[in-house]
Short mmCIF file of C-alpha atoms and ligand atoms in Angstrom, two decimals:
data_model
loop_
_atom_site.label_atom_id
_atom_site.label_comp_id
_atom_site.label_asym_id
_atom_site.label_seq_id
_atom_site.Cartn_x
_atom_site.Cartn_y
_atom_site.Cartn_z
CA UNK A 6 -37.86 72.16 -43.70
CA UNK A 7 -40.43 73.27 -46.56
CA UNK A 8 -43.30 75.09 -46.26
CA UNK A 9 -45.31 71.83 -47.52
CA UNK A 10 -43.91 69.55 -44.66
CA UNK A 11 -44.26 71.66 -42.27
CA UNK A 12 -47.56 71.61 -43.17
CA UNK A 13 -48.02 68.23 -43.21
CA UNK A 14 -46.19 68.16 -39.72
CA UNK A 15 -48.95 69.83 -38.06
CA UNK A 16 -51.43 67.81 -39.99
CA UNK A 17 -49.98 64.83 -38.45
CA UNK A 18 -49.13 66.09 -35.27
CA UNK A 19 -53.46 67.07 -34.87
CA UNK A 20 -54.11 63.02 -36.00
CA UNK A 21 -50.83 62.06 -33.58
CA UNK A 22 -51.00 58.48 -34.93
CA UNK A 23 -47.33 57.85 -35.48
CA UNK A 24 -46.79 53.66 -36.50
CA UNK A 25 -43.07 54.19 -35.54
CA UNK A 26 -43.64 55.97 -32.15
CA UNK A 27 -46.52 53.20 -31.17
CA UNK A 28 -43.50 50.82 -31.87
CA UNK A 29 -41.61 48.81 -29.00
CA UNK A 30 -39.24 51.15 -28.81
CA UNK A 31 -36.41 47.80 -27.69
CA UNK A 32 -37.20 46.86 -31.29
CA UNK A 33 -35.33 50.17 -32.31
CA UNK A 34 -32.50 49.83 -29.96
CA UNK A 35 -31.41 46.01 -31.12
CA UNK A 36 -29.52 47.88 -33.82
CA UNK A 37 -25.66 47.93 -32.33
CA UNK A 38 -24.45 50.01 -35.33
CA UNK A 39 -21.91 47.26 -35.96
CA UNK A 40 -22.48 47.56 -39.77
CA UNK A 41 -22.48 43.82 -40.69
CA UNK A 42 -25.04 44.23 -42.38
CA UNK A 43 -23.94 47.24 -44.85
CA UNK A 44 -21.78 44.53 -47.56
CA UNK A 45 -25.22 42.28 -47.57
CA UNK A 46 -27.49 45.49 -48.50
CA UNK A 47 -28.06 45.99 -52.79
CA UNK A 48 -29.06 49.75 -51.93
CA UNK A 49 -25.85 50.59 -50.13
CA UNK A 50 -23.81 48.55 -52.28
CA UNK A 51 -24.94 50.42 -55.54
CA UNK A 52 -24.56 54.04 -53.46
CA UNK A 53 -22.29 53.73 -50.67
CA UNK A 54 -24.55 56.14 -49.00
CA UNK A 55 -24.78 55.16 -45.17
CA UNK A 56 -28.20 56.87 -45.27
CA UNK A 57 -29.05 54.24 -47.51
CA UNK A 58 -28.43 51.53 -45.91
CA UNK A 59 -29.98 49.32 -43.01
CA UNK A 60 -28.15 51.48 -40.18
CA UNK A 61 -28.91 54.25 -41.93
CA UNK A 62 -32.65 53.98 -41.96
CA UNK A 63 -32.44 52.62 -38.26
CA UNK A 64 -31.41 55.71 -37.54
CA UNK A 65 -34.26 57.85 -39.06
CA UNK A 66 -36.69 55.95 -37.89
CA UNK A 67 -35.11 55.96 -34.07
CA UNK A 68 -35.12 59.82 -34.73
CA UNK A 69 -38.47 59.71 -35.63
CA UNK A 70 -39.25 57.73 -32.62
CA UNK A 71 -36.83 59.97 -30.40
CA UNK A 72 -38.85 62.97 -31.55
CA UNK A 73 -35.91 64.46 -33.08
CA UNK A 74 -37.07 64.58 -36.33
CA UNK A 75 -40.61 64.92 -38.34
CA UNK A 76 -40.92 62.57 -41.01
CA UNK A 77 -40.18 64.29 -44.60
CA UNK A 78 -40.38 63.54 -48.08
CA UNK A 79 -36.27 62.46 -47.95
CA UNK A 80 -37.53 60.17 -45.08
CA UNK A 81 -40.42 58.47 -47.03
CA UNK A 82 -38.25 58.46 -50.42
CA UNK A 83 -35.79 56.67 -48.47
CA UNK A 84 -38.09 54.20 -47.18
CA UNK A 85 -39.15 53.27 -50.57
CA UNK A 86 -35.77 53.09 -51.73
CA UNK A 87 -34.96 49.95 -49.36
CA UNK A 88 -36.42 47.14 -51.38
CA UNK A 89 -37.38 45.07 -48.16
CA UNK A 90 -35.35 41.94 -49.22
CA UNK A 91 -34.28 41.72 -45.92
CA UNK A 92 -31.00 40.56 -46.44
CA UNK A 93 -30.19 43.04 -43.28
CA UNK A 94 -31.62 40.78 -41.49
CA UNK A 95 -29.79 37.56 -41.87
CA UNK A 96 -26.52 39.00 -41.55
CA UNK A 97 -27.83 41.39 -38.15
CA UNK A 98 -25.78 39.19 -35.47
CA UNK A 99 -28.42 41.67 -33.44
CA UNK A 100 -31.25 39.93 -34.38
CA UNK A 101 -32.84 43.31 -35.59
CA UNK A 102 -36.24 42.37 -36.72
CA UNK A 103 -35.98 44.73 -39.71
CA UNK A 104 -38.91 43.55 -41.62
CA UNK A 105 -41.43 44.91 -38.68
CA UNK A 106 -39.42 47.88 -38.46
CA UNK A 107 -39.32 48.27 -42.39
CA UNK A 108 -43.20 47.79 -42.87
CA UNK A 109 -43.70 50.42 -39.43
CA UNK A 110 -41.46 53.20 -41.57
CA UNK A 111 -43.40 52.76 -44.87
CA UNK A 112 -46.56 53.32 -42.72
CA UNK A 113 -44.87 56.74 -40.91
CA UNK A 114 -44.79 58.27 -44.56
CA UNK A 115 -48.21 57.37 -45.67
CA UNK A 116 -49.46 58.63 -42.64
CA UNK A 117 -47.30 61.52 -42.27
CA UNK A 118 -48.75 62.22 -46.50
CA UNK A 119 -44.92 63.03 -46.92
CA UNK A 120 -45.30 61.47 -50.58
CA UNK A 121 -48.89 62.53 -51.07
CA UNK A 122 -49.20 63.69 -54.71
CA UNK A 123 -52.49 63.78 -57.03
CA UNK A 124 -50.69 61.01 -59.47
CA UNK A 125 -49.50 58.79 -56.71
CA UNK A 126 -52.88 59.05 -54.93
CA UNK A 127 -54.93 58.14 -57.69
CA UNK A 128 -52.48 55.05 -58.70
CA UNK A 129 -52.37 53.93 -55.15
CA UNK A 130 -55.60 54.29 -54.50
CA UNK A 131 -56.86 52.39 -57.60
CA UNK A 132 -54.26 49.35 -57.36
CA UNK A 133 -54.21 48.47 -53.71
CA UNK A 134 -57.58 49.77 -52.54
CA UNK A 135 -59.91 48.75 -55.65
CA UNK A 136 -57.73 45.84 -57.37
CA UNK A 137 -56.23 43.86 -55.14
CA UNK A 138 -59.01 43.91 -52.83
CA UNK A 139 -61.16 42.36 -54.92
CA UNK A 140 -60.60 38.83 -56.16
CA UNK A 141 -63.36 39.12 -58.91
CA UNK A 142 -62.38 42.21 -60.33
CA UNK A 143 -58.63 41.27 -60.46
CA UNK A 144 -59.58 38.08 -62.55
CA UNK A 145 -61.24 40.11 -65.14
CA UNK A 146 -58.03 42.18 -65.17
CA UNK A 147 -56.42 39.08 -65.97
CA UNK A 148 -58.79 38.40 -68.56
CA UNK A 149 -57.82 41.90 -70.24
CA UNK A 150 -54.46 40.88 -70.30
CA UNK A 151 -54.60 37.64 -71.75
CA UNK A 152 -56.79 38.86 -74.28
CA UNK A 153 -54.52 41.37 -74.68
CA UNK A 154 -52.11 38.70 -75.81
CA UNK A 155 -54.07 36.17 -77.22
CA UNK A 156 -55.20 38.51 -79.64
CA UNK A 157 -52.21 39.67 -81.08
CA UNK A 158 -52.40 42.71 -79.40
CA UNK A 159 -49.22 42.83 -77.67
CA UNK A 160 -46.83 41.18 -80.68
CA UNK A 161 -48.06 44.04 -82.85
CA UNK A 162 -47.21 46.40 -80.56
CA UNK A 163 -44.13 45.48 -80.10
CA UNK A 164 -43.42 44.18 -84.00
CA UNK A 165 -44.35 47.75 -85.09
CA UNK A 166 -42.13 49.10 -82.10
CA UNK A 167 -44.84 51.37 -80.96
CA UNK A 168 -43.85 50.49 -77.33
CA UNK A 169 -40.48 52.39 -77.92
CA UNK A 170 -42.47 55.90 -78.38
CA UNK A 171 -43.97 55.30 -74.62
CA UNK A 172 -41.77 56.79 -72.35
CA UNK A 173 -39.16 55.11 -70.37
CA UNK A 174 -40.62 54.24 -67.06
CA UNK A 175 -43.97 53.23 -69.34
CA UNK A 176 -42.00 51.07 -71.94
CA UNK A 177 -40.73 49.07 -68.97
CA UNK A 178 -43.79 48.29 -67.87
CA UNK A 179 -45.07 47.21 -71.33
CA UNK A 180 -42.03 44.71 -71.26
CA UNK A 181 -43.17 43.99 -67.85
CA UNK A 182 -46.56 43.20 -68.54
CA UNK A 183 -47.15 39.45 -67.51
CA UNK A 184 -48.60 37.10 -69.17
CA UNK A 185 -52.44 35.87 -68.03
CA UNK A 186 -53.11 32.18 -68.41
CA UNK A 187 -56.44 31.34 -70.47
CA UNK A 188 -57.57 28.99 -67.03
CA UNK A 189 -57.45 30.06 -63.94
CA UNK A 190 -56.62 28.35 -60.39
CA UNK A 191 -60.33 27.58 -59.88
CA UNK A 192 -60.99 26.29 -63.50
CA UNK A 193 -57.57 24.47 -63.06
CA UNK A 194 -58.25 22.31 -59.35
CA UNK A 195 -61.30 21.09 -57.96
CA UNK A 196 -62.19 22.52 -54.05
CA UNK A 197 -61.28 19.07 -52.75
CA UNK A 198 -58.81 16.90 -54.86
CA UNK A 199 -57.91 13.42 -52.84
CA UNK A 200 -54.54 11.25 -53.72
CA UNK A 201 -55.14 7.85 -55.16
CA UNK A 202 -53.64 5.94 -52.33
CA UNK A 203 -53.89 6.37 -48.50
CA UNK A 204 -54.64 10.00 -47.23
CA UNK A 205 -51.56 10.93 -44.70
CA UNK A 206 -52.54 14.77 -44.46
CA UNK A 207 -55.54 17.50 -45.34
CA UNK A 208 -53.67 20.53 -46.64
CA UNK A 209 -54.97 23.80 -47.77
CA UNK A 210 -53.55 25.42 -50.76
CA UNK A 211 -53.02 29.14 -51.34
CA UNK A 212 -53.65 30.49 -54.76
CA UNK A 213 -52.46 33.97 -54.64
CA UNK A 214 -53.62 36.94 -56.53
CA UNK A 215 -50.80 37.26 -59.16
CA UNK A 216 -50.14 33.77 -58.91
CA UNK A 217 -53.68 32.71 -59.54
CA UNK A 218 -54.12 34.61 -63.13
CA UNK A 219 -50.14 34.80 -64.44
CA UNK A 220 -48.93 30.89 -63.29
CA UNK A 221 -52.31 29.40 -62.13
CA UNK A 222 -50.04 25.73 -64.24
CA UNK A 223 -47.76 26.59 -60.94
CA UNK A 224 -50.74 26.11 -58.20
CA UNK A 225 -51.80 22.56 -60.44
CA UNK A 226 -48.24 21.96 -60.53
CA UNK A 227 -48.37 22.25 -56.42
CA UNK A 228 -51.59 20.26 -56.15
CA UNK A 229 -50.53 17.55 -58.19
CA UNK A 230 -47.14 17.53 -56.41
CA UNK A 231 -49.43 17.22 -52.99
CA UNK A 232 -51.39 14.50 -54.05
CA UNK A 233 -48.38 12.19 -55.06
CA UNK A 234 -47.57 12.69 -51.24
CA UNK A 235 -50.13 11.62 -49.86
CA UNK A 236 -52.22 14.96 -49.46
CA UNK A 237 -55.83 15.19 -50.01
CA UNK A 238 -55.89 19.13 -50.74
CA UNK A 239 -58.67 21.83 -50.03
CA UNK A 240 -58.41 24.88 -52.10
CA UNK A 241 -60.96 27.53 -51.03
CA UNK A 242 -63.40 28.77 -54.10
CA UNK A 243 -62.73 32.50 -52.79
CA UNK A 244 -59.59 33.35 -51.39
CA UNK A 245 -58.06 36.79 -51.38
CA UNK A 246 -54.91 38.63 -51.40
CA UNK A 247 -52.49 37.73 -48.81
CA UNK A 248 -52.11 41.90 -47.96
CA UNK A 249 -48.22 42.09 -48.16
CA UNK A 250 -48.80 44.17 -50.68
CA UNK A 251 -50.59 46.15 -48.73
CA UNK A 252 -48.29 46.18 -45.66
CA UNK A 253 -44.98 46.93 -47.80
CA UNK A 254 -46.74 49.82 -49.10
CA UNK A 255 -47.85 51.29 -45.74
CA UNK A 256 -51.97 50.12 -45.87
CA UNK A 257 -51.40 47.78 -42.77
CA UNK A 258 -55.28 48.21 -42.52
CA UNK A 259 -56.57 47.22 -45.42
CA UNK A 260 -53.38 43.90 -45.03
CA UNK A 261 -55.19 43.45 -41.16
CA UNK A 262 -58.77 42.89 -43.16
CA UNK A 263 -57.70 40.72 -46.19
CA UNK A 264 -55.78 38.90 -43.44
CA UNK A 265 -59.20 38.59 -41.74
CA UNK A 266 -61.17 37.48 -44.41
CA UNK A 267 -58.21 35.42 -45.70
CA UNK A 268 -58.49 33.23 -42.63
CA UNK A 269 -62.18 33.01 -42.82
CA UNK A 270 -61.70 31.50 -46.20
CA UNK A 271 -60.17 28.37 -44.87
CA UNK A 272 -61.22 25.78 -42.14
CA UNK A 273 -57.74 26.10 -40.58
CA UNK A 274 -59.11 23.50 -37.27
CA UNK A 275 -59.80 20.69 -40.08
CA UNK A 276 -56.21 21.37 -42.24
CA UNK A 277 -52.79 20.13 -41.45
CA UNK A 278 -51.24 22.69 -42.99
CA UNK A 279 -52.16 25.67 -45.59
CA UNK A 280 -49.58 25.71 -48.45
CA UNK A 281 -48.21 28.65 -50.95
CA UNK A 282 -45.89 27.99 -53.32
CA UNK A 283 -45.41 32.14 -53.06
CA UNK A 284 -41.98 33.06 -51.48
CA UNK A 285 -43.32 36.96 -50.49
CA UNK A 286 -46.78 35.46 -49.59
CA UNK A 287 -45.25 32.94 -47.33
CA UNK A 288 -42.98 35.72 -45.32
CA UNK A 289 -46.42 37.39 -45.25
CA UNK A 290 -48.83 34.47 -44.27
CA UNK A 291 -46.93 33.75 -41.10
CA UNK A 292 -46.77 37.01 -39.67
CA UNK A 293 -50.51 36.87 -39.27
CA UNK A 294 -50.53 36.17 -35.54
CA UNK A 295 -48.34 39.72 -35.09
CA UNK A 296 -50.46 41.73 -37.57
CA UNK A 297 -53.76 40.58 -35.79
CA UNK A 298 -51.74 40.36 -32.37
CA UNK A 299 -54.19 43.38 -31.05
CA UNK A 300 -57.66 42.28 -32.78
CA UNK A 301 -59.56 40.44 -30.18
CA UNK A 302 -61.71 38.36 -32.33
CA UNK A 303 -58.56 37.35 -34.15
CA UNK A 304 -55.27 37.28 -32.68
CA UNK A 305 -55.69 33.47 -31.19
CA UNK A 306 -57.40 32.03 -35.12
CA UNK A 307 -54.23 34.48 -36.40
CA UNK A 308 -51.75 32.32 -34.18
CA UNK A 309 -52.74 29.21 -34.88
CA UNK A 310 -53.05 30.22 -38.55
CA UNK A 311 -49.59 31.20 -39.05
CA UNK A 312 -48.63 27.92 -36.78
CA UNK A 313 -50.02 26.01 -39.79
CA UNK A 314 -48.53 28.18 -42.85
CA UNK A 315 -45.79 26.39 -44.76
CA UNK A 316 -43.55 26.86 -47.95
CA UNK A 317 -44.54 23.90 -50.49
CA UNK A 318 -40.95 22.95 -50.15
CA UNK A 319 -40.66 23.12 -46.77
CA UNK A 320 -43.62 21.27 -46.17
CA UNK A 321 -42.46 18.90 -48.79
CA UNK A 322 -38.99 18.48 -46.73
CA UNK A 323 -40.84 17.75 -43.53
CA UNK A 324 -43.39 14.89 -44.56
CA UNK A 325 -40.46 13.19 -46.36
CA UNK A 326 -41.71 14.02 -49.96
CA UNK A 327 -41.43 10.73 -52.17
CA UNK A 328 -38.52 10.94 -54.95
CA UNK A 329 -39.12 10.24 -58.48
CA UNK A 330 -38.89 6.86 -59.77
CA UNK A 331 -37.25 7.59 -63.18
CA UNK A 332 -34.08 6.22 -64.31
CA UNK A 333 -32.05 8.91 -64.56
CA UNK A 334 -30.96 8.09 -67.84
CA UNK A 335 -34.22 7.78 -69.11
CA UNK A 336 -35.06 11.18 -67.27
CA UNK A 337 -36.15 14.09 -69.72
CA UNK A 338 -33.85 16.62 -67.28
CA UNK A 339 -31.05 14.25 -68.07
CA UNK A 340 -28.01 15.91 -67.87
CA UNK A 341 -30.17 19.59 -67.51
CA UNK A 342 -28.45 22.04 -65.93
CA UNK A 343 -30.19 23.94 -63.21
CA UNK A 344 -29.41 26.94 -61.55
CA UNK A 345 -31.10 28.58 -58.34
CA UNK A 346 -31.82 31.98 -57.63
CA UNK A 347 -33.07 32.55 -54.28
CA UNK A 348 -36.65 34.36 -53.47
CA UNK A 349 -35.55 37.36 -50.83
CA UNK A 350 -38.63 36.36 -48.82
CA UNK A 351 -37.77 32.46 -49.12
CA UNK A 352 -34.30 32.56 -47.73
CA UNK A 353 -34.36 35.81 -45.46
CA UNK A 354 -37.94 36.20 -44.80
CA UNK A 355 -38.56 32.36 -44.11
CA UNK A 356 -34.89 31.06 -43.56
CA UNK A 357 -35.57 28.56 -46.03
CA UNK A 358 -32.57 27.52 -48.59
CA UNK A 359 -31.84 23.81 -47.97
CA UNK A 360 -35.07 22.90 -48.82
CA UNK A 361 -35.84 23.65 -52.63
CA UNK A 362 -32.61 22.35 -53.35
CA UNK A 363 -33.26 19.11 -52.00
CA UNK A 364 -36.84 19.02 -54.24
CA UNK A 365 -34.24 19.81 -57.39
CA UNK A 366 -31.70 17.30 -56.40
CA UNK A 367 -34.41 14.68 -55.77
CA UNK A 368 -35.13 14.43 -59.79
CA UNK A 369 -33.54 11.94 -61.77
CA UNK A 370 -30.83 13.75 -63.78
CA UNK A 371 -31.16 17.11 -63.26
CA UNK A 372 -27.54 19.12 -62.46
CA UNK A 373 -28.01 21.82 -59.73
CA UNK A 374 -25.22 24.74 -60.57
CA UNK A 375 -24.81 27.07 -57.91
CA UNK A 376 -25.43 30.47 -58.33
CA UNK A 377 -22.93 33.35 -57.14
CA UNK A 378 -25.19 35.51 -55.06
CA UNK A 379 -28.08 33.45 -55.14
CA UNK A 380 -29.77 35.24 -51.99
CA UNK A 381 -28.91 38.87 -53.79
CA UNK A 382 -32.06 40.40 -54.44
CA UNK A 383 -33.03 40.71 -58.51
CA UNK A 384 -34.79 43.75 -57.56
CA UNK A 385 -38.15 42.63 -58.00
CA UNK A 386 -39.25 43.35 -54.77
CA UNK A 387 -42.97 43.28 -54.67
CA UNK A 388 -43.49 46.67 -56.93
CA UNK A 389 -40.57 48.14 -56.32
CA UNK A 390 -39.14 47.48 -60.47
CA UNK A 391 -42.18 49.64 -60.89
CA UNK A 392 -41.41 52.38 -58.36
CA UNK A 393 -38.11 52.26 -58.87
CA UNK A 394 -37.07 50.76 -62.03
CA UNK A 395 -33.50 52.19 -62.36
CA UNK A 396 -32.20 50.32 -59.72
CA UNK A 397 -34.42 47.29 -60.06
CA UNK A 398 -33.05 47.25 -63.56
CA UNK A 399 -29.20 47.42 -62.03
CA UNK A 400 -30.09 44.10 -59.94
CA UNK A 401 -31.54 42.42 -62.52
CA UNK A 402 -28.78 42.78 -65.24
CA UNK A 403 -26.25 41.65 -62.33
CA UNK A 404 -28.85 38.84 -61.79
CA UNK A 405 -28.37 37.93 -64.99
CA UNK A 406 -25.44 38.12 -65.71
CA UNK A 407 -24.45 35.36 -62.89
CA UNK A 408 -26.96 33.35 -64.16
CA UNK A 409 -25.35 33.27 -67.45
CA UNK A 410 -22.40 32.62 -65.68
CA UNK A 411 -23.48 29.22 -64.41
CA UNK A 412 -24.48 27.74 -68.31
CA UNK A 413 -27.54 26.23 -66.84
CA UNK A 414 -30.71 26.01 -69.56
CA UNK A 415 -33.20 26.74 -66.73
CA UNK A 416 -33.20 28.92 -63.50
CA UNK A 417 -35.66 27.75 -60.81
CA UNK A 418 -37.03 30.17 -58.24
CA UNK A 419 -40.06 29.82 -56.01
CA UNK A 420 -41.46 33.62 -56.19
CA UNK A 421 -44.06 35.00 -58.63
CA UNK A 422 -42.66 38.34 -58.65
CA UNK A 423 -38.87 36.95 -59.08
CA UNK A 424 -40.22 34.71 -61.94
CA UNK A 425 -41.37 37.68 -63.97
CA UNK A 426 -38.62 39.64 -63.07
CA UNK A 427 -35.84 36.82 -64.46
CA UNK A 428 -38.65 36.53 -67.34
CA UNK A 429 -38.30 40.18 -68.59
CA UNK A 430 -34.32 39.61 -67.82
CA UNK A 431 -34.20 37.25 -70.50
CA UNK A 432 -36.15 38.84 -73.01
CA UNK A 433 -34.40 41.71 -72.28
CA UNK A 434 -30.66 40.42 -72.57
CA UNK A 435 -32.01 37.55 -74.83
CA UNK A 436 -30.64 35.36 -72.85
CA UNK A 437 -31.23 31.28 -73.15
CA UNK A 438 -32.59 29.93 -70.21
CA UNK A 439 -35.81 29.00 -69.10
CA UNK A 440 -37.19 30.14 -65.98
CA UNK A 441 -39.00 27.82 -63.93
CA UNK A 442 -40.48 27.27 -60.42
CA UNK A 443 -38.39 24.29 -58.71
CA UNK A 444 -42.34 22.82 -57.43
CA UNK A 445 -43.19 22.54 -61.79
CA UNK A 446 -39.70 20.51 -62.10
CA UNK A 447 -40.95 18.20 -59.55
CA UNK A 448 -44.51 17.50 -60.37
CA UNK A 449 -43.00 16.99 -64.21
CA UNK A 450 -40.67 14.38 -63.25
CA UNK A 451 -43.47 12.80 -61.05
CA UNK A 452 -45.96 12.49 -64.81
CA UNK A 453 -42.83 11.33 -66.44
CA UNK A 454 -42.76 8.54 -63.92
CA UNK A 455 -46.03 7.28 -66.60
S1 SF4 B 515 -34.20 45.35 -46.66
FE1 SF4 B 515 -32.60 45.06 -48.24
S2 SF4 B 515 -32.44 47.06 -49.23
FE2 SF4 B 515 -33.56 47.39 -47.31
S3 SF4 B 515 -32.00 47.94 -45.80
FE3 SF4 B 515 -32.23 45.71 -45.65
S4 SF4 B 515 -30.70 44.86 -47.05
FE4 SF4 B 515 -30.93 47.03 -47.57
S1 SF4 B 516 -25.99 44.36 -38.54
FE1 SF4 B 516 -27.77 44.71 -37.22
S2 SF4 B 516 -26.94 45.69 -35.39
FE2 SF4 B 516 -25.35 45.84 -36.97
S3 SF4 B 516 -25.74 47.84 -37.96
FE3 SF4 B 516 -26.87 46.32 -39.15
S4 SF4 B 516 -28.93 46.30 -38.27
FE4 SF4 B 516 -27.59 47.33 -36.77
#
């Protein structure tokens, strides 16, 4: 052991807060060692490490929790290796919950400082404390970068090629770099929109933090989609960040108090549901009533909140959404071929597959192509293609690659982060093939209907 963690060890043995100790330890014994899960796991796959796979990092963290080891740097490197897509956990005939265990470990090494460097520190502190804590200050990020844009900025940059002098890592990000709309959510939908007919339900809509500034079309895409059910829709004025973020990254504080004020945002009695169209958000949004579990002012608002969370296509699925009336030979998708790449957080977080391919068979015309691997992640993984963009940049070519497989012209997928991610993909490999969310399809063949 170093001189620096040991250190740290006695630093964090004085504080004696320890997320993975304070766990139920039962949730650490589920795992059987049976490996079923090792063939369903990218990092494994790419390494054939056992450390770095899901049995693997079960076992560090029941070490951990055994007292038989200190959490080091390897541990806390490791931990941010996994990409949390959870894919572990579908295949688990254990039922290990891996994503509380996951979020528990990331926590250990922040609190353990086993990462801690001046760099890191300053980025962390500066993204997740000051940014994406504060709604107003992230939209006039937003701004920056669609100015940024809009002003030519970026196409000169990358017309001269001065992007390829930044270094690696940095030139990623440049290619990264999303694009802002000009209108946000709240220029886009009113607080209350009603549909023109008879109101069945009183939703709530989610508008994200990413979501709200890089595909705030996607949120009027979702309200417009509502109202053609049937949904008169609230959308808050002020809503904040979900917080997974926050609890991926090990800040499970600061994701407890946006999940706080993120419930006080809504009138959750008065709604039927609340809606995101947000894959990671949604995984996120329903574990409210375990995050809060302990707050006593909370826990029973964070119950009945996460009772009411629901994917837009799952929702969707369970009112009996109305198809489009097109012919499908008069249908602008007529004879489109569409692919589907699976959101991690959609089909392992959630458990939700059937549904967003019934929304894309429901439209007139449209050809649904399956995708080989569709639930393997494309290594977008909340941040992780920034913390780790070798291997998010593996996962994405292989992505890719399957998508150009299939010959479709557009590849739907129901995640902000996975949209960009596909997005750069393209550029990148100049591929042809339009990325879209499956919820825009929809409410396009719904206008078409005239
Ligand atoms: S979350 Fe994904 S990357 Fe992490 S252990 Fe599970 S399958 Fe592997
Ligand atoms: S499949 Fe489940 S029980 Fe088996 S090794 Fe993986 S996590 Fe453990």
């Amino acid at each position: 052991m170093s001189v620096e963690s040991s250190a740290l060890n006695v630093e964090r043995s004085a504080k004696a807060h320890s997320p993975i100790r304070e766990l139920d330890y039962a949730l650490l014994q589920q795992c059987i060692h049976c490996g079923m899960c090792l063939p369903t796991c990218p990092t494994y796959d790419a390494t054939k490490v056992e450390r770095n796979s899901p049995r693997g990092r079960i076992a560090l963290m029941r070490a951990i929790a055994d007292g038989r080891l200190e959490p080091t740097r390897i541990f806390g490197e490791e931990m941010y290796f996994c990409l949390g897509c959870l894919a572990c956990e579908t295949a688990c005939p254990a039922g290990v919950k891996y994503s509380q265990l996951f979020e528990a470990a990331r926590e250990e090494a922040e609190e353990a400082g086993v990462l801690r460097n001046p760099r890191r520190n300053v980025i962390r502190s500066l993204i997740l404390k000051g940014l994406f804590t504060r709604p107003r200050l992230l939209r006039f990020t937003g701004r920056l970068l669609w100015l940024y844009r809009a002003s030519g900025a970026q196409n000169l940059l990358r017309l001269l090629q001065l992007n390829k002098m930044l270094p690696y890592r940095y030139r990623e990000l440049e290619r990264m770099t999303p694009s802002a709309r000009s209108k946000f959510s709240g220029q886009l939908i009113k607080a209350v929109e009603r549909p023109a007919g008879r109101i069945a339900h009183r939703v709530g809509v989610l508008t994200g933090c990413v979501q709200d500034i890089v595909f705030s079309d996607i949120n009027r895409d979702t309200v417009d989609v509502l109202l053609a059910n049937g949904c008169e829709v609230h959308t808050p004025r002020v809503q904040y960040c979900c917080g997974s973020l926050h609890a991926h990254n090990g800040e499970v504080e600061v994701a407890k108090d946006l999940a706080r004020r993120q419930i006080d945002a809504f009138d959750v009695d008065a709604l039927d549901a609340i809606i995101t169209n947000a894959a990671g958000c949604g995984s996120h949004l329903k574990s409210y009533g375990i995050l809060l579990a302990e707050d006593p002012q909370y826990s029973a608002r964070a119950r009945a909140w996460s009772a009411k969370v629901r994917d837009i296509h799952e929702w969707l699925c369970q009112i009996g959404f109305r198809r489009p009336k097109i012919p499908s030979e008069r249908s602008e998708f007529n004879k489109l071929s569409v692919t589907y790449h699976e959101a991690c957080h959609l089909c392992h977080g959630q458990k939700i597959t059937r549904q967003p391919r019934e929304v894309l068979n429901a439209i007139p015309g449209l050809e649904l192509t399956e995708l080989t691997e569709s639930t393997w992640c494309c290594g977008s993984a909340g941040i992780y293609n920034i913390t780790q963009p070798e291997m998010a940049a593996k996962l994405q070519e292989r992505k890719l690659r399957h998508v150009a497989e299939t010959g479709a012209s557009i590849v739907a997928t129901a995640n902000p982060g996975c949209i960009l991610q596909l997005e750069s993909g393209v550029r990148k490999f100049s591929t042809r093939v339009a990325v879209r969310h499956p919820i825009s399809l929809l409410a396009e063949a719904y206008r078409s209907e005239g």
